[in-house]
Short mmCIF file of C-alpha atoms and ligand atoms in Angstrom, two decimals:
data_model
loop_
_atom_site.label_atom_id
_atom_site.label_comp_id
_atom_site.label_asym_id
_atom_site.label_seq_id
_atom_site.Cartn_x
_atom_site.Cartn_y
_atom_site.Cartn_z
CA MET A 1 -12.06 20.37 5.65
CA THR A 2 -10.47 17.83 7.99
CA GLN A 3 -8.01 15.61 6.19
CA LYS A 4 -9.41 12.10 5.88
CA ILE A 5 -6.26 10.33 4.67
CA SER A 6 -2.64 11.32 5.20
CA VAL A 7 -1.79 11.83 1.51
CA SER A 8 -2.91 14.52 -0.91
CA ASP A 9 -2.07 12.55 -4.10
CA LEU A 10 -2.27 8.83 -4.85
CA CYS A 11 0.76 8.10 -7.03
CA ASP A 12 2.14 5.10 -5.10
CA ILE A 13 1.17 2.69 -2.35
CA ALA A 14 4.23 3.39 -0.13
CA PRO A 15 3.06 6.70 1.45
CA LEU A 16 -0.30 5.24 2.53
CA THR A 17 -0.50 4.17 6.17
CA PRO A 18 -2.39 0.96 7.04
CA HIS A 19 -4.99 3.30 8.57
CA ASP A 20 -5.31 5.15 5.24
CA VAL A 21 -5.83 1.84 3.45
CA LEU A 22 -8.56 0.78 5.88
CA THR A 23 -10.20 4.21 5.59
CA ILE A 24 -10.31 3.81 1.78
CA LEU A 25 -11.63 0.23 1.96
CA ASP A 26 -14.31 1.15 4.50
CA ARG A 27 -15.39 4.14 2.43
CA ALA A 28 -15.51 1.87 -0.65
CA ALA A 29 -17.77 -0.56 1.25
CA PHE A 30 -20.04 2.39 2.10
CA PHE A 31 -20.17 3.39 -1.58
CA LYS A 32 -20.80 -0.20 -2.70
CA ASP A 33 -23.93 -0.24 -0.50
CA ALA A 34 -24.90 3.25 -1.65
CA LEU A 35 -24.61 2.17 -5.31
CA LYS A 36 -26.85 -0.82 -4.61
CA ASN A 37 -29.45 1.22 -2.73
CA ARG A 38 -29.17 4.25 -5.03
CA THR A 39 -28.45 6.49 -2.06
CA ILE A 40 -25.20 7.99 -3.29
CA PRO A 41 -24.11 11.26 -1.67
CA LYS A 42 -23.08 13.67 -4.45
CA THR A 43 -19.82 14.62 -2.76
CA LEU A 44 -18.19 15.62 -6.05
CA ALA A 45 -21.00 18.01 -7.09
CA GLY A 46 -19.44 21.01 -8.83
CA LYS A 47 -16.02 19.30 -9.08
CA VAL A 48 -14.24 18.75 -12.40
CA VAL A 49 -11.82 15.85 -12.80
CA LEU A 50 -9.21 16.03 -15.56
CA THR A 51 -8.29 12.69 -17.14
CA LEU A 52 -5.20 11.84 -19.19
CA PHE A 53 -4.69 8.33 -20.60
CA THR A 54 -1.67 7.80 -22.85
CA GLU A 55 -1.96 4.00 -22.73
CA ASN A 56 -4.85 1.66 -23.53
CA SER A 57 -7.42 1.27 -20.79
CA THR A 58 -10.91 -0.16 -20.53
CA ARG A 59 -11.74 -0.96 -16.90
CA THR A 60 -9.59 1.63 -15.18
CA ARG A 61 -10.72 4.53 -17.33
CA ASN A 62 -14.40 3.63 -17.44
CA SER A 63 -14.61 2.83 -13.74
CA PHE A 64 -12.91 6.13 -12.84
CA GLU A 65 -15.35 7.98 -15.12
CA MET A 66 -18.30 6.11 -13.65
CA ALA A 67 -17.03 6.90 -10.14
CA VAL A 68 -16.81 10.64 -10.89
CA LEU A 69 -20.26 10.71 -12.51
CA ARG A 70 -21.93 8.67 -9.75
CA LEU A 71 -20.58 11.15 -7.19
CA GLY A 72 -22.08 14.05 -9.15
CA GLY A 73 -18.77 15.35 -10.57
CA SER A 74 -17.86 16.22 -14.16
CA LEU A 75 -15.04 15.08 -16.43
CA MET A 76 -12.68 16.85 -18.76
CA ASN A 77 -10.34 14.78 -20.94
CA TRP A 78 -6.88 15.69 -22.18
CA ASP A 79 -6.58 13.68 -25.37
CA GLU A 80 -2.86 13.53 -25.96
CA LYS A 81 -3.22 12.21 -29.53
CA ILE A 82 -5.00 15.38 -30.68
CA SER A 83 -3.34 17.81 -28.24
CA SER A 84 -0.67 20.42 -28.86
CA ALA A 85 2.00 17.83 -27.99
CA GLN A 86 1.59 16.98 -31.68
CA LYS A 87 2.53 20.61 -32.47
CA GLY A 88 5.72 20.48 -30.43
CA GLU A 89 4.51 21.68 -27.04
CA THR A 90 6.36 20.22 -24.07
CA PHE A 91 4.50 18.04 -21.59
CA SER A 92 5.39 20.49 -18.85
CA ASP A 93 4.00 23.51 -20.73
CA THR A 94 0.70 21.72 -21.41
CA LEU A 95 0.49 20.79 -17.74
CA HIS A 96 1.03 24.40 -16.65
CA PHE A 97 -1.75 25.59 -18.98
CA LEU A 98 -4.21 22.91 -17.84
CA ASN A 99 -3.32 23.59 -14.21
CA GLY A 100 -4.38 27.18 -14.86
CA TYR A 101 -7.93 25.94 -15.53
CA GLN A 102 -7.98 24.72 -11.92
CA PRO A 103 -9.31 21.16 -12.18
CA ASP A 104 -10.20 19.64 -8.81
CA ALA A 105 -8.29 16.40 -9.44
CA MET A 106 -6.35 14.70 -12.19
CA VAL A 107 -6.54 10.98 -12.99
CA MET A 108 -3.72 9.82 -15.22
CA ARG A 109 -2.37 6.70 -16.91
CA HIS A 110 1.01 7.28 -18.47
CA HIS A 111 3.57 5.18 -20.30
CA GLU A 112 6.51 6.94 -18.64
CA TYR A 113 7.96 5.57 -15.42
CA ASN A 114 7.01 7.75 -12.44
CA ALA A 115 5.18 10.34 -14.57
CA PRO A 116 2.45 10.82 -11.89
CA ASN A 117 4.94 12.07 -9.29
CA TYR A 118 6.37 14.51 -11.84
CA VAL A 119 2.87 15.74 -12.69
CA ALA A 120 1.94 16.02 -9.00
CA GLY A 121 4.90 18.38 -8.62
CA ILE A 122 3.31 20.76 -11.15
CA MET A 123 -0.45 20.47 -10.58
CA ASP A 124 -2.10 22.24 -7.66
CA CYS A 125 -4.83 19.57 -7.46
CA PRO A 126 -4.54 15.94 -6.24
CA VAL A 127 -3.10 13.57 -8.84
CA ILE A 128 -4.33 9.96 -8.92
CA ASN A 129 -2.21 7.39 -10.70
CA ALA A 130 -4.21 5.06 -12.95
CA GLY A 131 -1.06 3.11 -13.85
CA ASP A 132 2.40 4.28 -14.94
CA SER A 133 4.73 2.18 -17.06
CA TYR A 134 5.49 -1.05 -15.20
CA ARG A 135 5.92 0.83 -11.89
CA GLU A 136 2.65 1.25 -9.95
CA HIS A 137 -1.12 0.91 -10.27
CA PRO A 138 -2.32 1.80 -6.76
CA THR A 139 -6.09 1.84 -7.28
CA GLN A 140 -5.89 -1.65 -8.85
CA ALA A 141 -4.15 -2.94 -5.71
CA LEU A 142 -6.78 -1.22 -3.55
CA LEU A 143 -9.65 -2.84 -5.42
CA ASP A 144 -7.89 -6.20 -5.25
CA ALA A 145 -7.46 -5.78 -1.47
CA PHE A 146 -11.10 -4.71 -1.17
CA THR A 147 -12.19 -7.87 -3.02
CA ILE A 148 -9.99 -10.10 -0.85
CA ARG A 149 -11.43 -8.58 2.31
CA GLU A 150 -14.97 -8.86 0.93
CA CYS A 151 -14.56 -12.56 0.03
CA LYS A 152 -12.26 -13.73 2.83
CA GLY A 153 -13.19 -11.35 5.64
CA ARG A 154 -9.59 -10.19 6.12
CA ILE A 155 -6.33 -9.32 4.42
CA ASP A 156 -3.91 -9.78 7.32
CA GLY A 157 -2.82 -13.38 7.77
CA SER A 158 -3.91 -14.33 4.22
CA THR A 159 -1.52 -15.83 1.73
CA VAL A 160 -1.81 -14.43 -1.77
CA ALA A 161 -0.11 -15.94 -4.82
CA ILE A 162 0.66 -13.69 -7.76
CA VAL A 163 1.60 -15.70 -10.82
CA GLY A 164 3.23 -14.71 -14.07
CA ASP A 165 4.96 -11.67 -15.46
CA LEU A 166 6.22 -10.14 -12.23
CA ALA A 167 9.10 -8.36 -13.93
CA HIS A 168 6.90 -6.00 -15.98
CA SER A 169 3.74 -5.71 -13.90
CA ARG A 170 2.69 -2.51 -12.15
CA VAL A 171 -0.23 -4.51 -10.74
CA ALA A 172 2.19 -6.93 -9.07
CA ASN A 173 4.34 -4.07 -7.73
CA SER A 174 1.42 -2.22 -6.15
CA ASN A 175 -0.12 -5.44 -4.83
CA VAL A 176 3.11 -6.55 -3.18
CA ALA A 177 3.47 -3.14 -1.54
CA LEU A 178 -0.14 -3.05 -0.34
CA LEU A 179 -0.58 -6.66 0.75
CA THR A 180 2.65 -6.76 2.77
CA LYS A 181 1.74 -3.41 4.38
CA MET A 182 -1.59 -4.95 5.44
CA GLY A 183 -0.03 -8.10 6.93
CA ALA A 184 -0.59 -10.63 4.15
CA ARG A 185 2.05 -13.08 2.94
CA VAL A 186 2.80 -12.98 -0.77
CA HIS A 187 4.00 -15.87 -2.92
CA LEU A 188 5.38 -14.75 -6.27
CA ILE A 189 5.40 -17.50 -8.88
CA ALA A 190 7.15 -17.04 -12.23
CA PRO A 191 9.76 -18.49 -14.54
CA GLU A 192 13.19 -17.09 -13.74
CA ASN A 193 13.23 -14.52 -16.56
CA LEU A 194 9.92 -13.00 -15.38
CA GLN A 195 10.82 -12.79 -11.69
CA PRO A 196 11.13 -9.38 -10.02
CA GLN A 197 14.55 -7.92 -9.27
CA LYS A 198 13.79 -6.50 -5.81
CA LEU A 199 11.97 -8.36 -3.07
CA PRO A 200 10.44 -6.79 0.02
CA ASP A 201 10.14 -8.66 3.34
CA GLY A 202 7.21 -11.06 3.61
CA VAL A 203 7.54 -12.14 -0.02
CA VAL A 204 8.75 -15.54 -1.21
CA VAL A 205 9.52 -16.42 -4.83
CA PHE A 206 8.79 -19.82 -6.42
CA ASP A 207 9.28 -21.07 -9.93
CA THR A 208 6.54 -23.73 -9.95
CA LEU A 209 2.81 -23.51 -9.27
CA GLU A 210 2.98 -26.82 -7.38
CA GLU A 211 5.26 -25.29 -4.75
CA GLY A 212 4.01 -21.72 -4.81
CA LEU A 213 0.27 -22.34 -4.52
CA LYS A 214 0.52 -24.45 -1.34
CA GLY A 215 -1.45 -22.84 1.50
CA CYS A 216 -2.70 -19.91 -0.62
CA ASP A 217 -6.08 -18.26 0.02
CA VAL A 218 -5.99 -16.14 -3.12
CA VAL A 219 -4.45 -16.80 -6.54
CA MET A 220 -3.92 -13.97 -9.01
CA PRO A 221 -2.57 -14.89 -12.45
CA LEU A 222 -1.27 -11.97 -14.53
CA ARG A 223 -1.09 -11.30 -18.25
CA ILE A 224 2.31 -11.44 -19.94
CA GLN A 225 3.05 -7.76 -20.66
CA LYS A 226 4.32 -8.39 -24.19
CA GLU A 227 4.28 -4.67 -24.98
CA ARG A 228 6.88 -4.10 -22.24
CA MET A 229 9.47 -6.70 -23.22
CA ASP A 230 12.01 -7.47 -25.83
CA ALA A 231 10.68 -9.89 -28.49
CA SER A 232 13.41 -12.38 -27.58
CA VAL A 233 12.08 -12.95 -24.05
CA ILE A 234 8.35 -13.19 -24.88
CA PRO A 235 7.32 -16.71 -23.89
CA ASN A 236 5.47 -18.91 -26.35
CA ASP A 237 1.76 -18.88 -25.34
CA THR A 238 1.27 -22.64 -25.53
CA ALA A 239 4.47 -23.48 -23.65
CA TYR A 240 3.62 -20.86 -21.02
CA PHE A 241 0.12 -22.29 -20.52
CA HIS A 242 1.62 -25.74 -20.21
CA ALA A 243 3.96 -24.63 -17.41
CA TYR A 244 2.08 -21.79 -15.66
CA GLY A 245 -1.50 -21.66 -16.97
CA LEU A 246 -4.00 -21.81 -14.10
CA THR A 247 -6.27 -24.85 -14.59
CA LEU A 248 -8.71 -26.27 -12.03
CA GLU A 249 -6.31 -29.14 -11.43
CA ARG A 250 -3.51 -26.72 -10.59
CA LEU A 251 -5.79 -24.54 -8.50
CA SER A 252 -6.25 -27.62 -6.29
CA TYR A 253 -2.66 -27.11 -5.01
CA ALA A 254 -3.98 -24.00 -3.19
CA LYS A 255 -6.42 -24.11 -0.25
CA ALA A 256 -9.72 -25.84 -1.08
CA ASP A 257 -11.59 -22.54 -0.77
CA ALA A 258 -9.00 -20.39 -2.54
CA ILE A 259 -10.44 -17.67 -4.76
CA VAL A 260 -9.09 -16.46 -8.09
CA LEU A 261 -8.56 -12.80 -8.94
CA HIS A 262 -7.28 -11.29 -12.21
CA PRO A 263 -6.85 -7.55 -12.90
CA ALA A 264 -7.79 -8.23 -16.56
CA PRO A 265 -7.49 -8.16 -19.50
CA MET A 266 -7.32 -11.96 -19.31
CA ASN A 267 -5.52 -13.90 -21.98
CA ARG A 268 -7.58 -17.09 -21.81
CA GLY A 269 -5.59 -20.18 -22.64
CA VAL A 270 -2.32 -18.44 -21.72
CA GLU A 271 -2.24 -17.53 -18.00
CA ILE A 272 -5.74 -18.78 -17.17
CA ALA A 273 -7.99 -21.59 -18.45
CA ASP A 274 -11.63 -20.89 -19.29
CA GLU A 275 -12.72 -23.41 -16.65
CA VAL A 276 -11.04 -21.27 -13.95
CA ALA A 277 -12.01 -17.85 -15.31
CA ASP A 278 -15.66 -18.91 -15.54
CA ASP A 279 -15.87 -21.03 -12.38
CA PRO A 280 -18.89 -19.62 -10.53
CA VAL A 281 -17.44 -20.30 -7.07
CA ARG A 282 -13.69 -19.96 -7.32
CA SER A 283 -13.45 -17.05 -9.76
CA VAL A 284 -14.39 -13.61 -8.40
CA ILE A 285 -12.86 -11.80 -11.37
CA PHE A 286 -15.98 -9.97 -12.56
CA GLN A 287 -16.94 -9.04 -8.98
CA GLN A 288 -13.39 -7.71 -8.57
CA GLY A 289 -13.78 -5.66 -11.75
CA ALA A 290 -17.09 -4.20 -10.58
CA ASN A 291 -15.43 -3.20 -7.29
CA GLY A 292 -13.34 -0.76 -9.31
CA VAL A 293 -16.20 1.74 -9.18
CA PRO A 294 -16.80 1.95 -5.38
CA VAL A 295 -13.06 1.82 -4.66
CA ARG A 296 -12.35 4.69 -7.06
CA MET A 297 -15.34 6.58 -5.67
CA ALA A 298 -13.74 6.21 -2.23
CA VAL A 299 -10.37 7.52 -3.39
CA LEU A 300 -11.94 10.52 -5.16
CA ASP A 301 -14.24 11.24 -2.25
CA LEU A 302 -11.45 11.09 0.34
CA LEU A 303 -9.15 13.32 -1.73
CA ILE A 304 -11.61 15.94 -3.02
CA GLY A 305 -15.10 15.14 -1.73
CA ALA A 306 -17.19 17.71 0.11
C1 NCD B 401 -3.77 -3.82 -15.90
C2 NCD B 401 -2.92 -2.63 -16.27
O1 NCD B 401 -3.24 -1.87 -17.16
O2 NCD B 401 -1.90 -2.50 -15.61
N1 NCD B 401 -5.09 -3.67 -16.32
C3 NCD B 401 -5.93 -2.98 -15.51
O3 NCD B 401 -5.71 -1.83 -15.21
N2 NCD B 401 -6.96 -3.65 -15.00
C4 NCD B 401 -3.17 -5.12 -16.21
C5 NCD B 401 -2.73 -5.42 -17.60
O4 NCD B 401 -2.77 -4.62 -18.51
O5 NCD B 401 -2.32 -6.57 -17.80
#
């Protein structure tokens, strides 16, 4: 089979070339049409995808499963809570045994930093990262980019604001990597204690929405990742909403036609007001969520499809 993208796993955004990203987004657009017209090629027929989720997931897990099933593939789940890890088996030993069953791909969400790259070093099949620790969530960034291109016609030359808990967000990390690779400008807006430690080129940090939203085409508020921080630095919900909550009035600092994305789960009344989340024109959050299926179909198809 000719290789369709230059990587054989999807653990991080960095190894993808801009051409790879466009190949994935174009394939996702093809699958979005195919889903609508019910003309889906069963390119995963006969393939078995192993899933492992050690952290909570609703959208990512269900959209990956839907993607596999729509492409005619089958799923096998490694349920860590009832696996032999509870009987003292090492993670590495379990991996070696499951690798022996020869799954065609593995989709994994893991609480440990960089676990997908470790797993990819053991498994013979492609490994797809569905989010690890606060490090990376590449398919989320791809579906966000797909939604931006779908709504705005382009990614390059756009200005995207990401607001909120940038210090603990794998969504922010993968989005910054992907958007800057594709020629977008990124404004990161957060209180000082939630700002990221490293900043790539093309990224500017602000500590107020008033300043940071100016000239933005896309605004993406993020949930405070309370489960990833020390209790002493968790902001008070009401005070946070007062300073950083996205209301329609604040959205008016961005371009008049700016759209709002959110990876979800949304904490309404904390990082986003109901009036923004439910705005029929400005909010594309549910459309973005639905795009998780064709984008994940594209990734699976390009890595293991017939
Ligand atoms: C995100 C995640 O798990 O990183 N959710 C998702 O995958 N859509 C964001 C979050 O949990 O806040």
